[in-house]
Coordinates of C-alpha atoms in Angstrom, one line a residue:
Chain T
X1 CA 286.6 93.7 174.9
X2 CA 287.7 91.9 171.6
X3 CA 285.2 90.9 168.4
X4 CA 284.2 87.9 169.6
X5 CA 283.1 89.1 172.9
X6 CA 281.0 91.9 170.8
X7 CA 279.5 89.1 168.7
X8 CA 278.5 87.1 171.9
X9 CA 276.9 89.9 173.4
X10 CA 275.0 91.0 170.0
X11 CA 273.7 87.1 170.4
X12 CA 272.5 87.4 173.6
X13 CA 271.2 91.1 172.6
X14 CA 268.9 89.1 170.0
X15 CA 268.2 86.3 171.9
X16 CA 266.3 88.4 174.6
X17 CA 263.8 89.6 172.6
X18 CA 261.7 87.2 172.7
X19 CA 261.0 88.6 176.5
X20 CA 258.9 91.3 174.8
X21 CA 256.2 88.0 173.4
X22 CA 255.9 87.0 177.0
X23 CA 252.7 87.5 178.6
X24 CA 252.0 87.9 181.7
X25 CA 248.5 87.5 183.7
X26 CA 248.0 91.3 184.6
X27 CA 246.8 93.8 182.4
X28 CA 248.3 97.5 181.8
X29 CA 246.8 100.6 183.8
X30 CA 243.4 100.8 183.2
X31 CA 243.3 98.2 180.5
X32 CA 242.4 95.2 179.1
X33 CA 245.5 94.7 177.2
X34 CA 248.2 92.3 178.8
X35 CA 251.1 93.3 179.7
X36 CA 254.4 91.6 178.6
X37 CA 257.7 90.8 180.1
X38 CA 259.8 93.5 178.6
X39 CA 257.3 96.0 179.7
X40 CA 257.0 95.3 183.3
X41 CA 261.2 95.0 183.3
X42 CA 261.4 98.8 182.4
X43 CA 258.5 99.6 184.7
X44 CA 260.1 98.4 187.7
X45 CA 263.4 99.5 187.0
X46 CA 261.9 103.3 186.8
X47 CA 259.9 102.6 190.0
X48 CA 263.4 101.3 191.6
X49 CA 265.0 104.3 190.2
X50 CA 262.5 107.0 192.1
X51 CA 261.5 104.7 194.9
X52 CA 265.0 103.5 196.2
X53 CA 264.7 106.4 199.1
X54 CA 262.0 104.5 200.5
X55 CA 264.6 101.3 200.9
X56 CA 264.6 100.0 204.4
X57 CA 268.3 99.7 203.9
X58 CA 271.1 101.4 201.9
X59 CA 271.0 99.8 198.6
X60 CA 273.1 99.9 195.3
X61 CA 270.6 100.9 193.2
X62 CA 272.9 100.3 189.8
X63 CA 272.5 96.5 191.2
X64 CA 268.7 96.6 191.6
X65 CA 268.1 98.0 188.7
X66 CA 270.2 95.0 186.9
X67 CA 268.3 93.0 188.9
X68 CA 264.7 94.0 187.9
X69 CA 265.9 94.3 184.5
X70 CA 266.9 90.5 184.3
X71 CA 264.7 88.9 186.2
X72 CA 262.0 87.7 183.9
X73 CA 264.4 86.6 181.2
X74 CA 264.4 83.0 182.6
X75 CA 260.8 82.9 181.1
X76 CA 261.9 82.9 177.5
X77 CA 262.6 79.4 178.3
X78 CA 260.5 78.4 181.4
X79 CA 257.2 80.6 180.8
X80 CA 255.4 82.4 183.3
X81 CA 254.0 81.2 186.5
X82 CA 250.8 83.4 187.4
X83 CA 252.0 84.0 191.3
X84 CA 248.6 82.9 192.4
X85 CA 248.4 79.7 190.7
X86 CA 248.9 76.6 193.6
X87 CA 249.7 73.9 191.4
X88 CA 252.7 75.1 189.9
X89 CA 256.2 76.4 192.2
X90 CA 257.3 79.7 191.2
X91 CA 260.9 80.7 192.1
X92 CA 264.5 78.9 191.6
X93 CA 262.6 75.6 189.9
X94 CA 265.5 73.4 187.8
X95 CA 263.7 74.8 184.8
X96 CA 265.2 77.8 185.9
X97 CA 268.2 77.7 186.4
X98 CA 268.7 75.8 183.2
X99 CA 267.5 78.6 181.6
X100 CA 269.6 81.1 183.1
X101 CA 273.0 79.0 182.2
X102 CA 271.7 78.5 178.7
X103 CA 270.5 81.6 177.9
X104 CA 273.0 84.3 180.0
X105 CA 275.5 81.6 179.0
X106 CA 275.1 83.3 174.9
X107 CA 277.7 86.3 177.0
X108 CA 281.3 86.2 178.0
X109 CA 282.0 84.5 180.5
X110 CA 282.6 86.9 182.9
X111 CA 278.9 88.8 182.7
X112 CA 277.2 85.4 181.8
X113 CA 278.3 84.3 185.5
X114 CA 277.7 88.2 187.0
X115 CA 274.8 88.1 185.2
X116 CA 273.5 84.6 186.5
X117 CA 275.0 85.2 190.6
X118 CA 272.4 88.9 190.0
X119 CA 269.7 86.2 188.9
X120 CA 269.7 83.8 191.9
X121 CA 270.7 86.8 194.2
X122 CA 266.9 88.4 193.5
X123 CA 265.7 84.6 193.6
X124 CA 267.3 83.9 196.6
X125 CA 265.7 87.3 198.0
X126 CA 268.0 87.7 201.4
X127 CA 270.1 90.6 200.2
X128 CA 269.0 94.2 200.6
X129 CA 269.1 95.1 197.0
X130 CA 267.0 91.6 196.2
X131 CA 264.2 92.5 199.1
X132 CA 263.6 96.0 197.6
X133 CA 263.7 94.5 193.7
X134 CA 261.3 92.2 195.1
X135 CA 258.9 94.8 196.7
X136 CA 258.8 96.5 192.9
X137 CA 258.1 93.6 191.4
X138 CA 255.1 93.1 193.8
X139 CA 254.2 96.6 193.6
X140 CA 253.7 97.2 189.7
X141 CA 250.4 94.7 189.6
X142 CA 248.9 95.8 192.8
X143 CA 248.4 99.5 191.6
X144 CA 247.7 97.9 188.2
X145 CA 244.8 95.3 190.0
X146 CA 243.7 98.8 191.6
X147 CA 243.3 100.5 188.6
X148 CA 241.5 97.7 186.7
X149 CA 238.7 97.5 189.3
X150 CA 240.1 94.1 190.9
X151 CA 241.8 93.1 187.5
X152 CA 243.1 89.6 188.2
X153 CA 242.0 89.0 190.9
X154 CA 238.1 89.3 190.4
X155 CA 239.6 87.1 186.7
X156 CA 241.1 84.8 188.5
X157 CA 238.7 84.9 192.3
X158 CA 242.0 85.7 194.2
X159 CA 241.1 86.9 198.1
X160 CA 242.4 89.1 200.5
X161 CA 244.0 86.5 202.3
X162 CA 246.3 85.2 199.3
X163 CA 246.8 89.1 198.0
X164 CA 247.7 90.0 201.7
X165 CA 250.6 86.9 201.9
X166 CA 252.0 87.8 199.2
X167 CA 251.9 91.5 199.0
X168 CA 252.9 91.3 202.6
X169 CA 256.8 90.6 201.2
X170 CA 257.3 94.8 200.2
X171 CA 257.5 95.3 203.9
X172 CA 260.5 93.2 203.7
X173 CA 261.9 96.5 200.8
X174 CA 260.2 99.0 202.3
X175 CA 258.1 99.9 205.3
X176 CA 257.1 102.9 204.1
X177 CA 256.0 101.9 200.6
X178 CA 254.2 98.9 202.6
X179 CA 252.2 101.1 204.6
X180 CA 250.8 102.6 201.2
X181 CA 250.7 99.1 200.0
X182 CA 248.4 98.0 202.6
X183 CA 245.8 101.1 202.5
X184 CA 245.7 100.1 199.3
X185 CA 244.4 96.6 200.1
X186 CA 242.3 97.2 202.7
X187 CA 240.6 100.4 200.4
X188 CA 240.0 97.2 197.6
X189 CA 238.6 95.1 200.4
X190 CA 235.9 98.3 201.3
X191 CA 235.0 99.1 197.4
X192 CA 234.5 95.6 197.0
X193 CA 237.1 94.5 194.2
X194 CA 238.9 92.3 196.2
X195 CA 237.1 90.0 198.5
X196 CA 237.6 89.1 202.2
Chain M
X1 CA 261.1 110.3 201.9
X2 CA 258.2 111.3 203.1
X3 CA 254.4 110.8 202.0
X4 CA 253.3 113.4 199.7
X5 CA 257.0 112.2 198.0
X6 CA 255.8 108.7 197.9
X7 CA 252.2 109.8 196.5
X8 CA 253.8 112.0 194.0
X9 CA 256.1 109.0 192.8
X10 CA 253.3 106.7 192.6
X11 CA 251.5 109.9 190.1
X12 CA 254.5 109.6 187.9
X13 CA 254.6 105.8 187.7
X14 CA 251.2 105.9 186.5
X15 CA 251.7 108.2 184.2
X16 CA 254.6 106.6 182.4
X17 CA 252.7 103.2 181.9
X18 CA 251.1 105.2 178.9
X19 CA 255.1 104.7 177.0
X20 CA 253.8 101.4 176.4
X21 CA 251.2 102.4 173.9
X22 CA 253.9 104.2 171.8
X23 CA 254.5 102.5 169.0
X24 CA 257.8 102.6 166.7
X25 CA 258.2 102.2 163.5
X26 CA 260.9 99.5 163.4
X27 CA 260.0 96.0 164.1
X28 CA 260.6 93.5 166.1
X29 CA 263.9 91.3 165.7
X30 CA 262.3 88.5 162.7
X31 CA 258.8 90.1 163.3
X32 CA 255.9 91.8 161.6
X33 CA 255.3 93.3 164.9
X34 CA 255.9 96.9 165.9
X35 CA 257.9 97.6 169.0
X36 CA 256.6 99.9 171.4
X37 CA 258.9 102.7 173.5
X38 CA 258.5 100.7 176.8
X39 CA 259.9 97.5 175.2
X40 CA 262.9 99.4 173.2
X41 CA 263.8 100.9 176.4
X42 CA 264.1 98.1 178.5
X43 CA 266.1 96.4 175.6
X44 CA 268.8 99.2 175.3
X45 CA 269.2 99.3 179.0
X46 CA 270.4 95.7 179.0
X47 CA 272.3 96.4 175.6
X48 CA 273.9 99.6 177.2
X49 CA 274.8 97.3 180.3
X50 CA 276.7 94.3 178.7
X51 CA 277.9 96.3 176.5
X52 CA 279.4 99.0 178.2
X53 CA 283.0 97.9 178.0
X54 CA 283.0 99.0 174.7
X55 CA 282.8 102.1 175.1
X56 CA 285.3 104.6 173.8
X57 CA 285.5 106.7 177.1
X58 CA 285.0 105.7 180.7
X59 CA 281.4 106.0 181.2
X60 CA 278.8 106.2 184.8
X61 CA 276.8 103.2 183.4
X62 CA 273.6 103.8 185.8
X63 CA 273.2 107.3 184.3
X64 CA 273.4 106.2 180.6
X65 CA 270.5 103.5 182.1
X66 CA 268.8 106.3 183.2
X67 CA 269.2 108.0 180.2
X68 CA 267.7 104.8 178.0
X69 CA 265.0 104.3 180.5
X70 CA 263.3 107.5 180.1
X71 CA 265.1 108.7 177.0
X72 CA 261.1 108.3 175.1
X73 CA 259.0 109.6 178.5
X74 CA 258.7 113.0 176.5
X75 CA 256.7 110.8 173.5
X76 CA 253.1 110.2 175.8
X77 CA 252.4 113.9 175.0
X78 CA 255.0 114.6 171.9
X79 CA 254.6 110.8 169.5
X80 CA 257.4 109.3 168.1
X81 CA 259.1 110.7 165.2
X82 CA 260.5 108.4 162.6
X83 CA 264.2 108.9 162.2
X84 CA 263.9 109.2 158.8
X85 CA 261.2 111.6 158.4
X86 CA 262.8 114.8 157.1
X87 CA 259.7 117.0 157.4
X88 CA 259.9 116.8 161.1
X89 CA 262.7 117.6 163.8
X90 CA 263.6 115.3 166.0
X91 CA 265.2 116.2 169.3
X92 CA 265.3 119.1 171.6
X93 CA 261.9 120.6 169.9
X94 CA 259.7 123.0 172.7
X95 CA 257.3 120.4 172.6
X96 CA 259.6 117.9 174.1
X97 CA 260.7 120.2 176.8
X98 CA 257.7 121.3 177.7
X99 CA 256.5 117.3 177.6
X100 CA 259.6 116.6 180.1
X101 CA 258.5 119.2 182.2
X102 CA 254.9 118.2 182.8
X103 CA 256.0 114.4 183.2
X104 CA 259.1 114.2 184.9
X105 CA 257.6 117.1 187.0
X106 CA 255.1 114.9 188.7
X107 CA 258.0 114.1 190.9
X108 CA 259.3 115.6 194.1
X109 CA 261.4 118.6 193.2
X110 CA 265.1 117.3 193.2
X111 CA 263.9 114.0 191.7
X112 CA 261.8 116.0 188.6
X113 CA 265.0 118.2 188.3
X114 CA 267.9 115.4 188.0
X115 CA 265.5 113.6 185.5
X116 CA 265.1 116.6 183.1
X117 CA 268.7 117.2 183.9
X118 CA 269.7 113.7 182.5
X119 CA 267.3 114.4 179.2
X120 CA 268.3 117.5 178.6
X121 CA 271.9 115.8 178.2
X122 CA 270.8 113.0 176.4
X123 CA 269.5 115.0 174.2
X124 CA 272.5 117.4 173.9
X125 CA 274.5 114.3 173.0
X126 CA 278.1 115.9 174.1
X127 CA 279.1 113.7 177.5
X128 CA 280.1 109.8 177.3
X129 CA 276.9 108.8 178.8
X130 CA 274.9 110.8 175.8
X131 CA 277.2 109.3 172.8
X132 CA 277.1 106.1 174.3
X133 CA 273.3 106.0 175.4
X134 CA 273.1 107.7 171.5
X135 CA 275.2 104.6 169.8
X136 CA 272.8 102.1 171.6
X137 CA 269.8 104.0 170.1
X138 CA 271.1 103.4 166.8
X139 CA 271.9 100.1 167.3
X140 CA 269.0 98.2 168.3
X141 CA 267.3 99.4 165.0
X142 CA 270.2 98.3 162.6
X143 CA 269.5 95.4 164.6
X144 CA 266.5 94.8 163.6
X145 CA 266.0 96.1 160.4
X146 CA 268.8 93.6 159.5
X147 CA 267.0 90.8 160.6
X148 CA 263.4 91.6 159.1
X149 CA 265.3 91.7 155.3
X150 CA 265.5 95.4 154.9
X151 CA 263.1 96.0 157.6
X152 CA 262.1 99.9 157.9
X153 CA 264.4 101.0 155.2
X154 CA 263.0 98.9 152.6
X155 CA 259.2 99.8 153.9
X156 CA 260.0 104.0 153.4
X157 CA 262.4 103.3 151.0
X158 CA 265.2 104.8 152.9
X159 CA 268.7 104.6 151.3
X160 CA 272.3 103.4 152.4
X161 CA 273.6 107.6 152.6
X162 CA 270.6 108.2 155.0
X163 CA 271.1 105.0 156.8
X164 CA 275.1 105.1 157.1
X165 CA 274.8 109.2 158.0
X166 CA 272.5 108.5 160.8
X167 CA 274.4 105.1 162.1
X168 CA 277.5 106.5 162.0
X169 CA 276.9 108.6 165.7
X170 CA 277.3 104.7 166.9
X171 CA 281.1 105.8 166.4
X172 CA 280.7 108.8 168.8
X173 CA 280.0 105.9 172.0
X174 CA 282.3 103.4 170.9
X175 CA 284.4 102.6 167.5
X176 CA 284.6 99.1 168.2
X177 CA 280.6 99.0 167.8
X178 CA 281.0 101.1 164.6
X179 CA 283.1 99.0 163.2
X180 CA 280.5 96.1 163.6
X181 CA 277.9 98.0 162.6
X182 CA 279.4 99.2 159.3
X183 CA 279.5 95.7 158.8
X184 CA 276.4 95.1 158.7
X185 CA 275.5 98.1 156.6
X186 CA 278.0 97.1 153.9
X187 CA 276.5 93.1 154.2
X188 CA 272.8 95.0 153.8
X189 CA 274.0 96.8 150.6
X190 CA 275.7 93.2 148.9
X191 CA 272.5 91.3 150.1
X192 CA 270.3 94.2 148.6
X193 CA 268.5 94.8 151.5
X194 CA 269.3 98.6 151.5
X195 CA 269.5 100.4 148.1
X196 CA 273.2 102.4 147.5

């Protein structure tokens, strides 16, 4: 590595930052406070980290981990899309991918285009390693939702229907963790914090 | 993986949401804003990542993510100590340990073992993954304090010996990084952002 690879790196190093403003729709455990970008990264790569045994399929957990790190970064340019919101499209949207060229495009070239193929890998969502990043990702606000008495989706008047769709996608990551996932639901459904 | 593991995981993950509510002293890069442990963790993860090839030894880059993920876990029940603060130790104190063993202990056995295992050598500081998960600890900071004019140093009125005795471990993980970080240090000085 030479100087002016350390200098791009330190640019892209400041540049992500602004991650750690971004907020998104659900709140902490047990909170009213928001959580941001930056927060939910290195919560679900520690939930990847002692979940990956419960992977349907051998996965390389170094690469999952990258993934679940990176995955929001997008955002700093595109914002975030609350996943229950109809009007707007959530995943690989041109806004998107422009933002993943300009802003993993601050690196060498090398890990700017690793960097970017991890990106639309998780998009993409077809991979092992991108189905079980996936299922942390929609695991985090679910026990969050849980622990906030409905959270968003008594905020936002979300059913069991929509929750169920797209909760339904951990199975895809793990069957075991999905069979939690889904007591879960239907235990909401019965205290009445998520509606049928 | 069965399901007492899976329920013990989901305890621990819980539990560490609370790292969010641990706030720093420094700064956010350009900010009034105080970073939290959650947000600094996630950011030297990606740091240690793309920067890895600078590294002065060959180093096992998921266990030095590991390391930076969970490096400040031990802070929900110890707090933060501020680098500078000479009235208080800062690493490897009983209350840590005993902090790493009621956390990371929530875990199924071999999980809560290999994650005191890998803070326990973090702390120690001796293997490549400890000086290198170290020198990206001390860099974020210099980081920051560099943009925010002075930053934490000019707040507690910490001077350039204290500043270039604790920065100088960066040399330890990788010499090319020194070498860019006593750049800055020396710029700080001539811009009289940090007093000689």
């Amino acid at each position: 590595m030479n100087t002016q690879d350390l200098l791009d790196q330190i640019a892209f190093i400041k540049e992500i930052d602004k991650v750690k403003y971004i907020q998104r729709k659900t709140k902490l455990f047990n909170s009213d406070r928001c959580e941001n970008d930056a927060e939910h990264s290195w919560h679900l790569a520690l939930m990847a980290i002692v979940l990956s045994g419960h992977s349907n399929e051998p996965i390389d957990i170094l690469k999952v981990v990258k993934m679940v790190l990176i995955h929001d970064i997008v955002e700093i340019d595109a914002g975030d899309v609350f996943i229950y919101d109809t009007a707007k499209n959530h995943c690989n949207t041109d806004e998107e991918r422009i933002a993943a060229n300009r802003i993993f495009g601050l690196l060498p070239k090398i890990q700017a285009k690793e960097l970017i193929a991890i990106w639309e890998e998780f998009e993409a969502g077809e991979t092992n390693e991108a189905k079980f990043a996936k299922s942390m990702d929609r695991l985090e606000p679910l026990l969050q939702n849980t622990s906030n008495n409905g959270g968003t989706w008594k905020e936002f008047g979300v059913n069991y229907d929509k929750v169920y769709e797209k909760k339904s996608v951990i199975k895809e990551g793990s069957k075991s963790i999905w069979n939690y996932a889904e007591g879960l639901i239907k235990e909401s459904v019965e205290k009445g914090i998520l509606k049928k």
